[in-house]
Short mmCIF file of C-alpha atoms and ligand atoms in Angstrom, two decimals:
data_model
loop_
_atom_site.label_atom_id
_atom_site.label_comp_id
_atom_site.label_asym_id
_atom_site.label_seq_id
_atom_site.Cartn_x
_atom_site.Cartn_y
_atom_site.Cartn_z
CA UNK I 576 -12.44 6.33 22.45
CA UNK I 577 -12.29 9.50 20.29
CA UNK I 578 -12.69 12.53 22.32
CA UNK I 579 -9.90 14.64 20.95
CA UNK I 580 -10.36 17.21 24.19
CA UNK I 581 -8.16 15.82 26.06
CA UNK I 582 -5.35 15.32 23.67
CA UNK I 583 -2.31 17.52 24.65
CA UNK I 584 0.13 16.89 22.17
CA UNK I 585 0.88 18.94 19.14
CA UNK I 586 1.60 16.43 15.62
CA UNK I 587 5.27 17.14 15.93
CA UNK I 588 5.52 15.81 19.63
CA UNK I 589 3.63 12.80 18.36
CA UNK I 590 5.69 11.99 15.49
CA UNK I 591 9.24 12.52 17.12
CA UNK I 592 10.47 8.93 18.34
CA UNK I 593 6.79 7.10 17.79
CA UNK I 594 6.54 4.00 17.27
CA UNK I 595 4.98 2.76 14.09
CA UNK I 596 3.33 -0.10 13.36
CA UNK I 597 2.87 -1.88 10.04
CA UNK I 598 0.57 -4.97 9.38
CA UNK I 599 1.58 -6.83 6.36
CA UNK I 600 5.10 -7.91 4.71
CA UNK I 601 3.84 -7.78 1.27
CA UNK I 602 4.67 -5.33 -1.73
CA UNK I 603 3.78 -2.48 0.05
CA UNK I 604 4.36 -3.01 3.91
CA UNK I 605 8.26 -3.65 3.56
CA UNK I 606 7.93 -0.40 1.16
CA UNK I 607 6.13 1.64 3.90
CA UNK I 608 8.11 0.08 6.51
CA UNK I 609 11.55 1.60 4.70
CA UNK I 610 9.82 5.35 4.17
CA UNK I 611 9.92 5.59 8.61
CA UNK I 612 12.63 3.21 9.24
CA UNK I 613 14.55 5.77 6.64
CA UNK I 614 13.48 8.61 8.59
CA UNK I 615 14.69 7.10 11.73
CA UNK I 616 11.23 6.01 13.52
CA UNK I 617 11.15 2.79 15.23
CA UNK I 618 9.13 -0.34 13.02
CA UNK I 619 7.47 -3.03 13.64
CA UNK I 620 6.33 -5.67 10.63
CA UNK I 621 3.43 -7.92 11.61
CA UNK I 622 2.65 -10.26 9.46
CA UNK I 623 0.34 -13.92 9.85
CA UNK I 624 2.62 -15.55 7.12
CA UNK I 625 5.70 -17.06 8.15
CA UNK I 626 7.27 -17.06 5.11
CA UNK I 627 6.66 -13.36 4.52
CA UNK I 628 7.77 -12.56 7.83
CA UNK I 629 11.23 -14.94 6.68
CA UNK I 630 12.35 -12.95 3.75
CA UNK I 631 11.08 -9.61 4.98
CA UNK I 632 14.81 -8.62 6.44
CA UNK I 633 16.11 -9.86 2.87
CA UNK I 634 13.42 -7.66 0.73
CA UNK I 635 13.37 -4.34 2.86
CA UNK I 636 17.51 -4.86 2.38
CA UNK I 637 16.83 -4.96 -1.26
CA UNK I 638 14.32 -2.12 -1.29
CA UNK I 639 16.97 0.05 0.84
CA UNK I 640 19.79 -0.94 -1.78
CA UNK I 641 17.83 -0.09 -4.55
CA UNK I 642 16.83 2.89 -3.64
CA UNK I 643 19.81 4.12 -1.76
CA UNK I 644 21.37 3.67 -5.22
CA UNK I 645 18.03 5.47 -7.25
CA UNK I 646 18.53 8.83 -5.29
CA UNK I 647 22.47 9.16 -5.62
CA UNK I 648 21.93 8.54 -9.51
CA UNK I 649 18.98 11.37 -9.42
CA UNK I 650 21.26 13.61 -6.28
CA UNK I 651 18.17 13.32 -4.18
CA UNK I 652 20.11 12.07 -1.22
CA UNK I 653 17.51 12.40 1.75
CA UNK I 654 18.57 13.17 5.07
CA UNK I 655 17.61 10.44 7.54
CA UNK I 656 19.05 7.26 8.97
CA UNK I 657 21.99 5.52 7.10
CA UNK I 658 20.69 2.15 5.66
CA UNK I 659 22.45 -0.04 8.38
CA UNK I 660 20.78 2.11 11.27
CA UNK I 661 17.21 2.12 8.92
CA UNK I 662 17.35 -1.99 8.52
CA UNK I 663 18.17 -1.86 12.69
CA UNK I 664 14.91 -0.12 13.07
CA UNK I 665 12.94 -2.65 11.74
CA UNK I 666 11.46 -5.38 13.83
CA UNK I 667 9.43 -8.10 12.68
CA UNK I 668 6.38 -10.19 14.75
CA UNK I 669 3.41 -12.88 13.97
CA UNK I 670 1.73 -10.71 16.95
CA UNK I 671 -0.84 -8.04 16.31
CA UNK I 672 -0.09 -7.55 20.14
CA UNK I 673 3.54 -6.08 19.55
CA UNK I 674 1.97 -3.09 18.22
CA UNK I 675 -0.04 -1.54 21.85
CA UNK I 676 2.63 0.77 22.20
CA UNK I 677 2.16 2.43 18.17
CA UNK I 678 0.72 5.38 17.39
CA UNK I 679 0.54 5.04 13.58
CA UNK I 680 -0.58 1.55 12.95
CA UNK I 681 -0.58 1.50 8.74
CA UNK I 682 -2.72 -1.57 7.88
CA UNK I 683 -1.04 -3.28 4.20
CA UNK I 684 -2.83 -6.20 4.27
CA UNK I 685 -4.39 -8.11 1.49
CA UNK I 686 -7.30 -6.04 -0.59
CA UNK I 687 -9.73 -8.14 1.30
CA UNK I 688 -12.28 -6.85 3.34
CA UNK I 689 -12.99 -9.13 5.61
CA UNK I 690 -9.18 -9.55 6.39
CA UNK I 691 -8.69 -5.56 6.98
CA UNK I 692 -12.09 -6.14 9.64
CA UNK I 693 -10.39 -8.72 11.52
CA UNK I 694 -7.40 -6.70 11.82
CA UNK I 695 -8.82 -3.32 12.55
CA UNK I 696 -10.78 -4.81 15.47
CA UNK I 697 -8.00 -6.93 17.21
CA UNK I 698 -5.92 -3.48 16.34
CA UNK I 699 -8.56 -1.50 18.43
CA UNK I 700 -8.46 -3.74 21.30
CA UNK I 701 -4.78 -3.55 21.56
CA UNK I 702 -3.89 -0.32 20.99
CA UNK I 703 -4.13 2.26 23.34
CA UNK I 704 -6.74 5.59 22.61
CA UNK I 705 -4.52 7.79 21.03
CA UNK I 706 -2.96 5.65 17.74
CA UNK I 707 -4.16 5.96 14.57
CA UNK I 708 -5.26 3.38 12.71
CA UNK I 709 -4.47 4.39 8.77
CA UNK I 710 -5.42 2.17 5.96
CA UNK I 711 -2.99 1.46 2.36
CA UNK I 712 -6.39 0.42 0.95
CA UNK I 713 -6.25 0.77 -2.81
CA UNK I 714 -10.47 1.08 -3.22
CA UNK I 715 -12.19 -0.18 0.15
CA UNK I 716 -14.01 3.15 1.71
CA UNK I 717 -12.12 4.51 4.80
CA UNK I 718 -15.27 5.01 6.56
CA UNK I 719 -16.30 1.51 6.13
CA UNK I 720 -13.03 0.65 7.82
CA UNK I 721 -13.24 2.88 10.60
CA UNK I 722 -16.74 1.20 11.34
CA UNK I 723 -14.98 -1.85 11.95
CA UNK I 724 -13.06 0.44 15.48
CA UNK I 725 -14.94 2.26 18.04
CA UNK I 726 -12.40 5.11 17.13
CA UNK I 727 -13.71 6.00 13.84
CA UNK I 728 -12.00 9.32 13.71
CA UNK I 729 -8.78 8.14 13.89
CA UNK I 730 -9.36 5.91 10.60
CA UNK I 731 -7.81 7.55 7.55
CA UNK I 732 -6.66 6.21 4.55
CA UNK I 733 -2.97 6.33 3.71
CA UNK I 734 -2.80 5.33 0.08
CA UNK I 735 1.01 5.09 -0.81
CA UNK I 736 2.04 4.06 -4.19
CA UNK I 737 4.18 1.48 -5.20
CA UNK I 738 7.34 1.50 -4.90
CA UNK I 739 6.65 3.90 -1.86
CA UNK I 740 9.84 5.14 -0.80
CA UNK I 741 10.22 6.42 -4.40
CA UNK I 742 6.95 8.29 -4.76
CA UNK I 743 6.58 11.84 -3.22
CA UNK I 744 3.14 11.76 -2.44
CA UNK I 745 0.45 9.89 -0.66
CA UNK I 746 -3.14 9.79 -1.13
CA UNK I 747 -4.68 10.66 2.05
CA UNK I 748 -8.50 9.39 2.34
CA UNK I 749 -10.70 11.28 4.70
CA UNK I 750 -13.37 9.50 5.82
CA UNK I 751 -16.89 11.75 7.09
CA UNK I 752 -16.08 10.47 10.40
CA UNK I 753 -11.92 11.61 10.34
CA UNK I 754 -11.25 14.08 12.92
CA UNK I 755 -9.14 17.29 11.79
CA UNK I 756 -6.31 16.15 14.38
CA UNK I 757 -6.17 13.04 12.70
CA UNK I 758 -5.47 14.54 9.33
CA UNK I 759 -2.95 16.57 10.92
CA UNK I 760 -0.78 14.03 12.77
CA UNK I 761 -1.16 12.20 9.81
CA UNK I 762 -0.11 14.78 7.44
CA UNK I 763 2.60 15.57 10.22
CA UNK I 764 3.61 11.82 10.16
CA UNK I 765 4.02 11.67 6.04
CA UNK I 766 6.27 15.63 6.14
CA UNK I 767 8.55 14.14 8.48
CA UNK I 768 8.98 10.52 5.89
CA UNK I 769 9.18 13.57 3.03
CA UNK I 770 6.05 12.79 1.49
CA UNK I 771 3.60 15.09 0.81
CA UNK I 772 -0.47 14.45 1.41
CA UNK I 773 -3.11 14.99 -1.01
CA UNK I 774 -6.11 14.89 0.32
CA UNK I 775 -9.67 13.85 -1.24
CA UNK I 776 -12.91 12.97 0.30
CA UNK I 777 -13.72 9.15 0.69
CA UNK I 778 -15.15 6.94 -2.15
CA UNK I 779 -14.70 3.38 -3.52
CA UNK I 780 -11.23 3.81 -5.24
CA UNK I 781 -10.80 7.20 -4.10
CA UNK I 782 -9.10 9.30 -7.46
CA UNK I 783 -6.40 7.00 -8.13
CA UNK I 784 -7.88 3.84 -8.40
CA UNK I 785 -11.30 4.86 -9.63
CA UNK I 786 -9.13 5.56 -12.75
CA UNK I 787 -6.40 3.79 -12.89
CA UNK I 788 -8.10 0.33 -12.10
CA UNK I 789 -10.31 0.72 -15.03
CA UNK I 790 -7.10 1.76 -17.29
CA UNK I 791 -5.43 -1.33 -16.23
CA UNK I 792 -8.45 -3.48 -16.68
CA UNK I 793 -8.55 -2.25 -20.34
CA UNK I 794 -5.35 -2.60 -21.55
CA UNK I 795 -5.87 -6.30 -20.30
CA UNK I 796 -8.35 -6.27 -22.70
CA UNK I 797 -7.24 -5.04 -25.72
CA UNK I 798 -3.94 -7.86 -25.40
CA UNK I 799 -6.85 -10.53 -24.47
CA UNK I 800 -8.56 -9.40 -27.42
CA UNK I 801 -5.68 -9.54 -29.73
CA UNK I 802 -6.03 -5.77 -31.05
CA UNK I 803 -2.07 -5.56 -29.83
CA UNK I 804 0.99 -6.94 -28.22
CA UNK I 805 2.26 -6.12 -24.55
CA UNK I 806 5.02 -4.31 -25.70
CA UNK I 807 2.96 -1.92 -28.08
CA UNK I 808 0.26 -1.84 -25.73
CA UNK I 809 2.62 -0.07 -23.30
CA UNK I 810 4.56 1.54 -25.75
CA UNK I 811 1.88 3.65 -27.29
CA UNK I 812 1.31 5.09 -23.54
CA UNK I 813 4.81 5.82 -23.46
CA UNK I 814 6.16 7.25 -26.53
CA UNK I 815 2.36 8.65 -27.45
CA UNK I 816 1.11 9.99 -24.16
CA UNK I 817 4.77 10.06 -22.17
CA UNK I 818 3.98 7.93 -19.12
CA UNK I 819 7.09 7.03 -17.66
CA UNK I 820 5.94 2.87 -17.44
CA UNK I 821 2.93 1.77 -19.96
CA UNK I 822 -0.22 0.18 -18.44
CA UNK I 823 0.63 -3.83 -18.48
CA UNK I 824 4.32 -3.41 -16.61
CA UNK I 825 2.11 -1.25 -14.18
CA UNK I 826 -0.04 -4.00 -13.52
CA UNK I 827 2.62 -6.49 -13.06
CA UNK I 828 4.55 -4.13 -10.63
CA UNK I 829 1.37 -3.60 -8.49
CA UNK I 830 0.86 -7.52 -8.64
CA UNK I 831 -2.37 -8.91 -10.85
CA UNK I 832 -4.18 -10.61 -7.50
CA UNK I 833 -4.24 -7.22 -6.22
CA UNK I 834 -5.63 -5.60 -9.30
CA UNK I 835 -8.20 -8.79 -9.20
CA UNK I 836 -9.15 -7.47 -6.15
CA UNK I 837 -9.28 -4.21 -6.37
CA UNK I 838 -11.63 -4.56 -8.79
CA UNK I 839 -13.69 -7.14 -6.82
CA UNK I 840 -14.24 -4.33 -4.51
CA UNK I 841 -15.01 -1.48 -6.62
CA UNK I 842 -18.09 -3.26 -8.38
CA UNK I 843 -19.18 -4.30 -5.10
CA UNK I 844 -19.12 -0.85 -3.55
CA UNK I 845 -20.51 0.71 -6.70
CA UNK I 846 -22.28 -1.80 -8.16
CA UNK I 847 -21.41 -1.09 -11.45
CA UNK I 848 -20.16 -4.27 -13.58
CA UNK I 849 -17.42 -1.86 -15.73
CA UNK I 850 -15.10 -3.01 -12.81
CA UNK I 851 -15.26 -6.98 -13.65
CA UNK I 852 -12.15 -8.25 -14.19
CA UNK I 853 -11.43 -8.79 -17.97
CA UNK I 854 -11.08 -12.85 -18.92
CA UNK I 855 -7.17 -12.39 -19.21
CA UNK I 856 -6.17 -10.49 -15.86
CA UNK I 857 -8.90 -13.40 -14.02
CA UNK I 858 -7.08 -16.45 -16.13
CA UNK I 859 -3.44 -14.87 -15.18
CA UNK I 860 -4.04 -14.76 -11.74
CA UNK I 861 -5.42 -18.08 -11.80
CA UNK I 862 -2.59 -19.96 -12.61
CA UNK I 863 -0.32 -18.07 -10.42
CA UNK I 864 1.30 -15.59 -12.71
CA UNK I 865 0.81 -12.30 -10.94
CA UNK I 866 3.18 -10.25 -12.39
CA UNK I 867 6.71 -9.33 -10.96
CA UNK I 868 6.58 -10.91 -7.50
CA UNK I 869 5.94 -14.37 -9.27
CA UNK I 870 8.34 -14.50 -11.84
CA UNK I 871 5.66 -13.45 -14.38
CA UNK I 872 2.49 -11.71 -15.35
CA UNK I 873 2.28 -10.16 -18.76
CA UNK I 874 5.57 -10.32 -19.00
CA UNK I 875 8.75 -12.69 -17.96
CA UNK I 876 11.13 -11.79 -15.22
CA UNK I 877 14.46 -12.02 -14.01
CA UNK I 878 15.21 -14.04 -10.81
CA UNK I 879 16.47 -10.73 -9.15
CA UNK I 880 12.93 -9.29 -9.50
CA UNK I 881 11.59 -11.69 -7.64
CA UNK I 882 10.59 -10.86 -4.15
CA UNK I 883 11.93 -13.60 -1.95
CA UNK I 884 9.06 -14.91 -0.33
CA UNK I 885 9.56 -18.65 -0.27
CA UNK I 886 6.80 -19.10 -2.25
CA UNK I 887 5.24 -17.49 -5.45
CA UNK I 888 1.87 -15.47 -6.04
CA UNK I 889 -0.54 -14.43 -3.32
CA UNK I 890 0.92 -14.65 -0.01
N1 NAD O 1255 0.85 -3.56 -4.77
C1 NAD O 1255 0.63 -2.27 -5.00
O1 NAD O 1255 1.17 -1.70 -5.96
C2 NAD O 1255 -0.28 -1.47 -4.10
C3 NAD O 1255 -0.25 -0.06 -4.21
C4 NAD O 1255 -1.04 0.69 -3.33
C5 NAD O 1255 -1.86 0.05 -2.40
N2 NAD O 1255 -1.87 -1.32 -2.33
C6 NAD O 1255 -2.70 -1.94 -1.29
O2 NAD O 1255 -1.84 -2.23 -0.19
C7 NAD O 1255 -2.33 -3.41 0.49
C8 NAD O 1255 -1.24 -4.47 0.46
O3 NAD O 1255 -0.95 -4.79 -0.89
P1 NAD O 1255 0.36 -5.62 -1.29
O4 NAD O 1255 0.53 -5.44 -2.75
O5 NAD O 1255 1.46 -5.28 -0.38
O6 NAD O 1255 -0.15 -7.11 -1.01
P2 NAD O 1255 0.74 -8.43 -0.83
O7 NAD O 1255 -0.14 -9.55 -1.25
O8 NAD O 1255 2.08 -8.26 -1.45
O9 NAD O 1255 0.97 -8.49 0.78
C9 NAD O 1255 -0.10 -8.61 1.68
C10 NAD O 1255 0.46 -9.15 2.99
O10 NAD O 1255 -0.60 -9.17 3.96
C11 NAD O 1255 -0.37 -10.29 4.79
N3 NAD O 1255 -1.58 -10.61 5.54
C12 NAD O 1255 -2.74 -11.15 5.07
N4 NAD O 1255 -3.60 -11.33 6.11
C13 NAD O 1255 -2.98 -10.88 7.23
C14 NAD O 1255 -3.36 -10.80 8.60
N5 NAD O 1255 -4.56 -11.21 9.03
N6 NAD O 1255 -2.47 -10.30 9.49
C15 NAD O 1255 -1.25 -9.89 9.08
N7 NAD O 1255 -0.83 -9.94 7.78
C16 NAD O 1255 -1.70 -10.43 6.87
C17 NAD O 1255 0.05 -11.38 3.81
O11 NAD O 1255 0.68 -12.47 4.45
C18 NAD O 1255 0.98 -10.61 2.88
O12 NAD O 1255 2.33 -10.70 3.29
C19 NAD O 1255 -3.60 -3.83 -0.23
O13 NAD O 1255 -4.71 -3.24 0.39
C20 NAD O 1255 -3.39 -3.24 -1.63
O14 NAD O 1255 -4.61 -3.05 -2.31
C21 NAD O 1255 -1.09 -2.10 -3.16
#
């Protein structure tokens, strides 16, 4: 696999009617799923939890509502599928196997290495020469991914941010080993969604998370510490600094497990023990309180935040 010499097509050939596949229901899989369903490219949702796979239909309906009803307040109303046709797109599967006929496989499973290996090989068993295998990895290095494949230049990391079919832009990761056409179907693959790429070279955490992991692990601190409250914590990034969100409703948007792990993975790919998660943000996620998806994190939620999983926390 990998010999790009014999590849005829140009991106644009390869992203009209291609079937993409998506491994995970989580957070960010249903999100993903919704930016190509939107743009009216078949779906398919795997997923090894049966419960995820059980409320996906009902979540990716919420996530079309909500942001269906986002764009008209802001008059960005995208051209693309109408949300009935976009939801019709979707299919879901327990079966790595339903995706042999993708060629854009976007892995959104669990920040866990040894999870995105297992995946990544069965993926390059299945799936014929030509698909790309591209990674939502929030701090695992692409090219340690692609390892896991005998195609290692078709690895690349497609960081989308949460909620993704809000955000304009996607962190593209390009591993040593990523081959230029990869980039470009990839890049061609994210214009026709309506996202734009930007593109840095491959490191644990890559720009975003290098950063904002750290950010997040801080302001943990400081409200373990007692040296403020959640709300002023946040506050003081928003009214001082003008962040749209402050630091602690970030963190229990993006889910506190993930964060956990995130963090996990930086200080073992840098070694560098800044990245330990802060006493707080380990005892949260301990007893189950994860932020939004659970019901709460640093703060309490609503019922209609609450992803519909069947369950709570970690899926
Ligand atoms: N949550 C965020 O804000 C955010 C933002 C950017 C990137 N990410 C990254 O995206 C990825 C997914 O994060 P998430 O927040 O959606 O996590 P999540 O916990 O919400 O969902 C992960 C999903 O993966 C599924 N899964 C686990 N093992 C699997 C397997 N072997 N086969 C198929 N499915 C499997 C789980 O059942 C679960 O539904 C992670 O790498 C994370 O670091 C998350």
């Amino acid at each position: 696999m990998g010999d790009q010499t014999d590849v005829q097509h140009t991106a644009q050939t390869i992203v009209d009617g291609s079937l993409v596949g998506i491994v995970g229901a989580g957070t960010m899989g249903i999100g993903v799923a919704q930016c190509f369903a939107e743009a009216g490219l078949p779906v398919v949702v795997v997923d090894n939890d049966h419960g995820a796979l059980a409320s996906g239909p009902d979540r990716l309906r919420a996530g079309i509502r909500t942001a269906t009803l986002l764009r008209r307040g802001a008059r960005q109303v995208r051209a693309g599928a109408p949300a009935p046709r976009a939801e019709s797109l979707v299919t879901w599967s327990a079966e790595l196997a339903d995706l042999a006929a993708a060629l854009l496989v976007v892995e959104c499973a669990r920040e866990d290495e040894d999870i995105k290996e297992g995946i990544l090989r069965e993926l390059d068993r299945i799936c014929g020469a030509e698909a790309i295998f591209a990674s939502n990895t929030s701090c695992i290095p692409v090219g340690r991914l692609g390892s896991f494949t005998g195609r290692p230049d078709r690895v690349i990391g497609t960081h989308f941010m949460n909620p993704a079919p809000l955000k304009d832009a996607v962190e593209v990761i390009r591993a040593p080993e990523t081959s230029d056409l990869t980039l470009e179907r990839t890049e061609g693959f994210l214009t026709h969604i309506g996202k734009h790429a930007l593109v840095v070279r491959d490191a644990p955490g890559f720009v975003t998370n290098r950063v904002l992991m750290l950010t997040l692990n801080e302001a943990a601190a400081v409200l373990g510490e007692g040296t403020a409250d959640a709300e002023t914590v946040d506050r003081i990034f928003q009214d001082c600094f003008g962040h749209p969100m402050g630091p602690l409703r970030t963190a229990d948007l993006i889910g506190l497990d993930t964060i956990v792990d995130s963090l996990e993975v930086l200080r073992r790919h840098t070694g560098e023990d800044r990245f330990k998660p802060c006493p707080l943000l380990s005892r949260l996620v301990a007893e189950g309180r994860v932020g939004r998806k659970s019901g709460s994190g640093f703060y309490p939620y609503a019922p209609q935040h609450l992803a519909a999983r069947g369950r709570t926390g970690r899926d």
